[in-house]
Coordinates of C-alpha atoms in Angstrom, one line a residue:
X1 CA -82.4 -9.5 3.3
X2 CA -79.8 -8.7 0.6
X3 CA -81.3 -8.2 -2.7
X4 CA -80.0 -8.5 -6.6
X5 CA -79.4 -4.8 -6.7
X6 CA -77.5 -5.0 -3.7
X7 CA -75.3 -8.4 -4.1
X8 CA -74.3 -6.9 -7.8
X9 CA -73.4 -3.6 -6.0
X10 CA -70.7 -6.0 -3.6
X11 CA -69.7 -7.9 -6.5
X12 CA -68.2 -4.5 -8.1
X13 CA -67.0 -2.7 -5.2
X14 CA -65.3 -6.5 -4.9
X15 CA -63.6 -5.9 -8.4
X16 CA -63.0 -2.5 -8.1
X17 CA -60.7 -3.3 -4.9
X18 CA -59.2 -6.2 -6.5
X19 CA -58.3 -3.8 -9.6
X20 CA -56.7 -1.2 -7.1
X21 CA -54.6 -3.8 -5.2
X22 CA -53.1 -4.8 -8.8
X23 CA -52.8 -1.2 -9.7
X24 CA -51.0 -0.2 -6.1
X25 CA -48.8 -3.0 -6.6
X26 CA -47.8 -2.2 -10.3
X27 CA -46.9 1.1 -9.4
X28 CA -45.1 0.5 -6.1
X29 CA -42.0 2.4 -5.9
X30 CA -38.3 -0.2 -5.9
X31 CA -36.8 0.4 -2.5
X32 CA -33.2 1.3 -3.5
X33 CA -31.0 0.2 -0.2
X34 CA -27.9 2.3 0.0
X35 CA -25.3 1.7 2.7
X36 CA -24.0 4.6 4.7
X37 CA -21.1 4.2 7.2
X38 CA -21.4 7.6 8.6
X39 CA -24.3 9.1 11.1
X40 CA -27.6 10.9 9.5
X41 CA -26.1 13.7 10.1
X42 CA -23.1 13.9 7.8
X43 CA -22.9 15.8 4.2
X44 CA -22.4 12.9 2.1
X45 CA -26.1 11.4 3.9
X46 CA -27.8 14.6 3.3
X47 CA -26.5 15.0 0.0
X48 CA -28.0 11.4 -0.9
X49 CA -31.1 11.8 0.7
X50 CA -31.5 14.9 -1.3
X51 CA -30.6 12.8 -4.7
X52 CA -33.3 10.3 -3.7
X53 CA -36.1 12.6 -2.9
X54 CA -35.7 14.1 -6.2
X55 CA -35.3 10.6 -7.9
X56 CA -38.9 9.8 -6.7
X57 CA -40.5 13.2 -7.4
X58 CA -38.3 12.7 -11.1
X59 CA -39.1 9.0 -12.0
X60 CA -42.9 9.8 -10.7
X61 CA -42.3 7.8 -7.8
X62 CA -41.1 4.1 -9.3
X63 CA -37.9 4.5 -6.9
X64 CA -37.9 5.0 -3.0
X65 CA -34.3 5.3 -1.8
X66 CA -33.9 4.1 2.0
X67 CA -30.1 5.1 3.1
X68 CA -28.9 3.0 6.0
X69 CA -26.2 4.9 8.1
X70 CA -23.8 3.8 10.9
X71 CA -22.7 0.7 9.3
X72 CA -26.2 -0.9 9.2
X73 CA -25.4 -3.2 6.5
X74 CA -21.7 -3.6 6.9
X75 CA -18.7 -1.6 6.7
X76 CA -17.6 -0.1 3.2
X77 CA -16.2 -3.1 2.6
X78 CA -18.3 -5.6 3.2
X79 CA -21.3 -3.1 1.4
X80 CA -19.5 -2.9 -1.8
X81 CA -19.5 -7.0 -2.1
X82 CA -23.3 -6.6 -0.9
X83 CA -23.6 -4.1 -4.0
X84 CA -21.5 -6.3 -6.3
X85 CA -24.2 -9.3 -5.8
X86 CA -27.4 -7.1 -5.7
X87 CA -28.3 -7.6 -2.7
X88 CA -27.7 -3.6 -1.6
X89 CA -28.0 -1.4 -4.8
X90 CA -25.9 1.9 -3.9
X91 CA -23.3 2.7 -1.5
X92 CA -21.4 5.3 -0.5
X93 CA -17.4 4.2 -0.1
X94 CA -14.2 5.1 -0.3
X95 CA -11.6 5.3 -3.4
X96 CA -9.3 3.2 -2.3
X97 CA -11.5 0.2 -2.1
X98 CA -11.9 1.1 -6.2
X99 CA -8.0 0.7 -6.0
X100 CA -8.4 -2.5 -5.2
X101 CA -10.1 -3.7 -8.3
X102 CA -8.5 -1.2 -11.0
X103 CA -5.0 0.5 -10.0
X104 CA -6.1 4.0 -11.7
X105 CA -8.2 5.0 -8.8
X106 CA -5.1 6.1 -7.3
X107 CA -4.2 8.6 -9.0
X108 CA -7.3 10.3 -7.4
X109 CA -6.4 9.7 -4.0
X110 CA -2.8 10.2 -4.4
X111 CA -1.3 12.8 -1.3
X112 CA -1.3 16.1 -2.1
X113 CA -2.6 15.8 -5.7
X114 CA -5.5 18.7 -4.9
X115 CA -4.6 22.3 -4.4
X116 CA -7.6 22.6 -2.2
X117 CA -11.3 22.2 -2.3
X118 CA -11.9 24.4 -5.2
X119 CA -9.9 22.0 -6.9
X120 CA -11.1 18.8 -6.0
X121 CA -14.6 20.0 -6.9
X122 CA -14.0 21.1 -10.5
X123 CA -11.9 17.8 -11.1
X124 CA -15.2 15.8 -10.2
X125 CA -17.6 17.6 -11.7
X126 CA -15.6 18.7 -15.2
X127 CA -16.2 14.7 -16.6
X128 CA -12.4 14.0 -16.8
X129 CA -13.4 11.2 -14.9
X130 CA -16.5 9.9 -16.4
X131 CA -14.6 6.9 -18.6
X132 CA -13.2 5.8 -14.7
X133 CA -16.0 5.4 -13.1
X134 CA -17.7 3.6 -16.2
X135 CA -14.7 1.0 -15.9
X136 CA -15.5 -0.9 -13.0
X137 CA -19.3 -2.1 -14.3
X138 CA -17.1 -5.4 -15.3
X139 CA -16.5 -5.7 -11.0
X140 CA -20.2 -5.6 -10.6
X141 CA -20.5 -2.0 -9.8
X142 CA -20.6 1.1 -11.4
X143 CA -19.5 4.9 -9.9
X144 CA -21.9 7.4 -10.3
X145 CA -20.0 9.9 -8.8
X146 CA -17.1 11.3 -6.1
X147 CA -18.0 13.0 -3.0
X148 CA -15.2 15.3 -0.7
X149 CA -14.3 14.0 2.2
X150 CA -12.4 17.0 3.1
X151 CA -8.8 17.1 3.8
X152 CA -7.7 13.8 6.1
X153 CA -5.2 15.0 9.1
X154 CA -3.6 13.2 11.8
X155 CA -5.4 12.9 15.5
X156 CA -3.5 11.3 18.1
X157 CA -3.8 10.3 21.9
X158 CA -0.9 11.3 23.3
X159 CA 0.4 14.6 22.2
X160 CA 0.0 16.7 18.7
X161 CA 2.0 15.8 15.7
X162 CA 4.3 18.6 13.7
X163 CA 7.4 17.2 11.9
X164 CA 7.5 13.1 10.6
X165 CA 9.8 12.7 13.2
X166 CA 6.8 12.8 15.8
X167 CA 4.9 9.7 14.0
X168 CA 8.2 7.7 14.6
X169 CA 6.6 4.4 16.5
X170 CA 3.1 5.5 16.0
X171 CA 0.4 3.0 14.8
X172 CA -2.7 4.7 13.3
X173 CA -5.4 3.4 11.6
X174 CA -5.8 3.5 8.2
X175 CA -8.3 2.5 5.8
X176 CA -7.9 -1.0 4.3
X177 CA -5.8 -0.2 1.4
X178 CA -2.2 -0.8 0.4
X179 CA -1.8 2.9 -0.6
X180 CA -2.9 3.9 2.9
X181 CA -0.4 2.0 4.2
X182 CA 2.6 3.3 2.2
X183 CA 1.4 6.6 2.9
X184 CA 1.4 6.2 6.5
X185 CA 5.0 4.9 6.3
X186 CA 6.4 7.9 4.1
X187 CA 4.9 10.5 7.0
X188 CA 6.8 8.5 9.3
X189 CA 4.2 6.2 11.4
X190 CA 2.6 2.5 10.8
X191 CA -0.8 1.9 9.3
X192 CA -3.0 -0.3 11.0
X193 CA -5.6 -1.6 8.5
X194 CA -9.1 -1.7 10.5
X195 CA -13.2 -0.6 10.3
X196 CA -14.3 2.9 11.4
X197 CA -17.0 1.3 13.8
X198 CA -13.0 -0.6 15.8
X199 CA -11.5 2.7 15.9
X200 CA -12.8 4.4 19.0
X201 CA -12.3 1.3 21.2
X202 CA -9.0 0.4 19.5
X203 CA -7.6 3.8 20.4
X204 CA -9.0 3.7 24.1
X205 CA -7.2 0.1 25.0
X206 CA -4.0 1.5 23.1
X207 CA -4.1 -0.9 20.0
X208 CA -3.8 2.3 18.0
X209 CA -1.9 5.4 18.9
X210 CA -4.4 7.6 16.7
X211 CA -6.0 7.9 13.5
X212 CA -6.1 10.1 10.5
X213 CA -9.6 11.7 8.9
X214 CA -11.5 14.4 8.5
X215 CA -12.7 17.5 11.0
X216 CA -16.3 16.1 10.5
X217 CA -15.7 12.4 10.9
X218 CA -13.1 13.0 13.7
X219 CA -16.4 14.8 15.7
X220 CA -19.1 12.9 14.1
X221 CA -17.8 9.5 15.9
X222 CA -16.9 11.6 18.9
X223 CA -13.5 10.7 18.2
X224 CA -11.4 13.6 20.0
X225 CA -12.7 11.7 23.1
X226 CA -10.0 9.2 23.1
X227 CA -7.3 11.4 20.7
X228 CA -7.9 15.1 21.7
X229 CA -4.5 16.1 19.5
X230 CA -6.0 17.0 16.0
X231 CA -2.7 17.9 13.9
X232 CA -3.5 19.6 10.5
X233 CA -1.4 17.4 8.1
X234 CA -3.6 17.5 5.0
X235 CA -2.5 14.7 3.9
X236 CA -4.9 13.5 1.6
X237 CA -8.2 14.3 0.0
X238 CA -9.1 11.0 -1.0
X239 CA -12.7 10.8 -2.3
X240 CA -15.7 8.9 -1.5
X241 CA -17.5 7.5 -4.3
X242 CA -21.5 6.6 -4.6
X243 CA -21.7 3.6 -6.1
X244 CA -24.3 1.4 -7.6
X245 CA -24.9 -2.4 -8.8
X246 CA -24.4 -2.6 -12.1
X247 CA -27.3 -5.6 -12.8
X248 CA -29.7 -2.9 -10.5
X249 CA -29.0 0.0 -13.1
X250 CA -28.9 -1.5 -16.3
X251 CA -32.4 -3.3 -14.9
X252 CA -33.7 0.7 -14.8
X253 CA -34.6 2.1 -17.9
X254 CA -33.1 4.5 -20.2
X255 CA -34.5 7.6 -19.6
X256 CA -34.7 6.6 -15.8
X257 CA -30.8 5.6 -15.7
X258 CA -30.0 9.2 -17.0
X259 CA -32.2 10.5 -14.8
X260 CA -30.3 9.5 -11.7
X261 CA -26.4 9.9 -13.4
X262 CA -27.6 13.5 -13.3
X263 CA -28.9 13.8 -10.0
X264 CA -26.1 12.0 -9.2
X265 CA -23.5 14.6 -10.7
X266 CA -25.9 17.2 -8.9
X267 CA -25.8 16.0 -5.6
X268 CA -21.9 16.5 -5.7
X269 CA -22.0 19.8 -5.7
X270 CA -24.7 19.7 -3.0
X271 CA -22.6 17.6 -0.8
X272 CA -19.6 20.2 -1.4
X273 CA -21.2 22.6 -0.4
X274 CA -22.7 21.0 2.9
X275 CA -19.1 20.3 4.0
X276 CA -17.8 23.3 3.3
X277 CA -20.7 24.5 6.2
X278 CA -19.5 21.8 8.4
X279 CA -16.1 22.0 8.8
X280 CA -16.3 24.9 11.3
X281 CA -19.0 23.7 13.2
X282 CA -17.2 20.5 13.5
X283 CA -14.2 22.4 14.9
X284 CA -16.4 24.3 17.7
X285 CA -18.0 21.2 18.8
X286 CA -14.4 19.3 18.9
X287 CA -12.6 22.0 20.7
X288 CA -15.9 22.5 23.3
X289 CA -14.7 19.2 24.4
X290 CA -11.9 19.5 24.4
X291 CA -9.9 18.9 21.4
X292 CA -6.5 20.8 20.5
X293 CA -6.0 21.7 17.0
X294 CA -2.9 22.8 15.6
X295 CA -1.5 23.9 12.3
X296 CA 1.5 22.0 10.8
X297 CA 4.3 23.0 8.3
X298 CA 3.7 20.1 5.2
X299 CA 6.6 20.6 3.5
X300 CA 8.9 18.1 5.2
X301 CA 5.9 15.4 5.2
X302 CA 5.3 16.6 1.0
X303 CA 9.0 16.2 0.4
X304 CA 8.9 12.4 2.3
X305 CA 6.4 11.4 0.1
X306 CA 7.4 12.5 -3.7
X307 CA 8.6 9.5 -3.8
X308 CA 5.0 7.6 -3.0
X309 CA 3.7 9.6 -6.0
X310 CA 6.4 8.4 -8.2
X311 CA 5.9 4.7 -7.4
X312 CA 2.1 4.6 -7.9
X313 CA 1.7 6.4 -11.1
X314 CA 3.1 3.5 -13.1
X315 CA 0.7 3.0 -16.4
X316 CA -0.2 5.2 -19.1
X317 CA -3.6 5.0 -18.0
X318 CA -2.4 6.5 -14.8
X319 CA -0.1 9.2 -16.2
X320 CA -2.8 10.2 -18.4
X321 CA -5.2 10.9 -15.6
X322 CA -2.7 12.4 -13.1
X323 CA -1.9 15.1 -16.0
X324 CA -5.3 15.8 -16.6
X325 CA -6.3 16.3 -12.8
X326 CA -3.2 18.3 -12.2
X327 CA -3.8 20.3 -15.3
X328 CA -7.5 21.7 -13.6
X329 CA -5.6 23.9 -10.9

């Protein structure tokens, strides 16, 4: 038989439970969904995942970021409208989507703008381009910061590319972006507009003659499977940006916003540093496979498009920006 002693005893354990439930649930951590269009394995994913381990450990564990690779949630595309209306709160995507909705962003992805990687680095983390990447919080979104995406080159199916004259006829995929596609056509070829995840199959049934990326990407997706011909173009360094909802941040507070701006700013340098590592490894494992790489004289493809460079950098937003980056060589 229960007694008085022991039915009070229930009663508070009872309470005591209830009061933790409450207390578990007031401290649970905000899942922070970030959309990733590249495999686990890629610099720009470990970069993150190191950003959001230290946001937790930082912000005492009120923010659990879950990073969703391989086009889980959409491609960049359709995750920066998911971002825009809240329903994903970071992505990872690439600049010239931000071209789309403010015509400055070119000027960072224009061809040939970076003398290299030391470069590109100290142009995003010196804070020329802070006032940028505040601009687009009016879109919905906000830019935390840039990420490398290494040098993009030209890989094709049927044999290597070395002077414009070989990308006569050639359709190759490009991001969705009308600067991609005048780029294409001052090196000589035709940009196809189309996803990462249509490019492997696209190139296999002969849709597309080849495509133009990065070392890492080009053997991340397996890519030399279908165009083994890797030409070194260096075409472009066009960043990536990370990229938040704007409602989702300004719903953080102060002191936890600056928080993660500056591990956002840290995790560049990270993420620079983790490509740098990969780029050779990414070569090995291309060339094991049988990839070709070969080296290519730019000039003649740099003099075709001074022109391109010319055109874009219109406004005295953009002028002012092209002469600062160019001024951090």
């Amino acid at each position: 038989m229960l007694t008085k002693t022991t039915f009070k005893r229930l009663a508070l354990c009872s309470v005591l439970s209830g009061l933790l439930s409450v207390s578990s649930l007031a401290h649970a951590a905000k899942e922070i969904k970030a959309a990733f269009n590249q495999s686990d394995k890629h610099p720009q994913y470990l970069a993150l995942k190191e950003l959001g381990d230290k946001l937790a450990q930082q912000t005492e564990g009120r923010y659990k970021l879950n990073i969703f690779p391989n086009e889980l949630l959409g491609d960049q595309r359709a995750a920066l409208e998911l971002v825009q209306n809240g329903a994903v709160q970071m992505a990872v995507v690439a600049n010239p989507l931000a071209e789309n909705y403010d015509k400055t962003f070119t000027v960072i992805g224009l061809p040939y703008i970076y003398s290299g990687p030391a470069h590109q680095e100290k142009v995003f983390t010196s804070g020329v381009l802070d006032p940028l990447f505040a601009s687009t919080s009016r879109f919905g979104f906000t830019v935390l910061t840039a990420y490398t995406a290494g040098a993009r080159s030209m890989y094709t199916k049927a044999g290597p590319v070395n002077t414009p004259a070989d990308m006569k006829g050639k359709k190759i995929r490009v991001m969705q972006s009308d600067t991609m596609l005048k780029m294409l056509t001052c090196m000589g070829g035709t940009g196809v507009p189309m996803s990462q995840s249509e490019v492997y199959t696209a190139i296999q049934q002969g849709v597309l003659d080849g495509a133009e990326n990065n070392e890492i990407t080009y053997a991340d997706l397996k890519q030399y499977e279908v165009a083994p011909y890797f030409s070194a173009t260096r075409h472009l360094m066009v960043p990536d940006l990370v990229v938040v909802s704007t409602d989702f941040l300004e719903s953080m507070s102060k002191q936890d916003q600056e928080t993660l701006r500056k591990l956002a700013k840290e995790s560049t340098l990270t993420e620079f540093r983790l490509w740098a590592e990969q780029i050779e490894q990414a070569k090995k494992v291309a060339e094991e496979k049988g990839a070709k790489f070969n080296e290519v004289n730019i000039q003649p493809f740099q003099e075709n498009c001074k022109g391109l460079q010319t055109e874009l950098v219109k406004t005295p937003e953009q002028k002012a920006l092209y002469e600062k980056v160019v001024a951090l060589q």
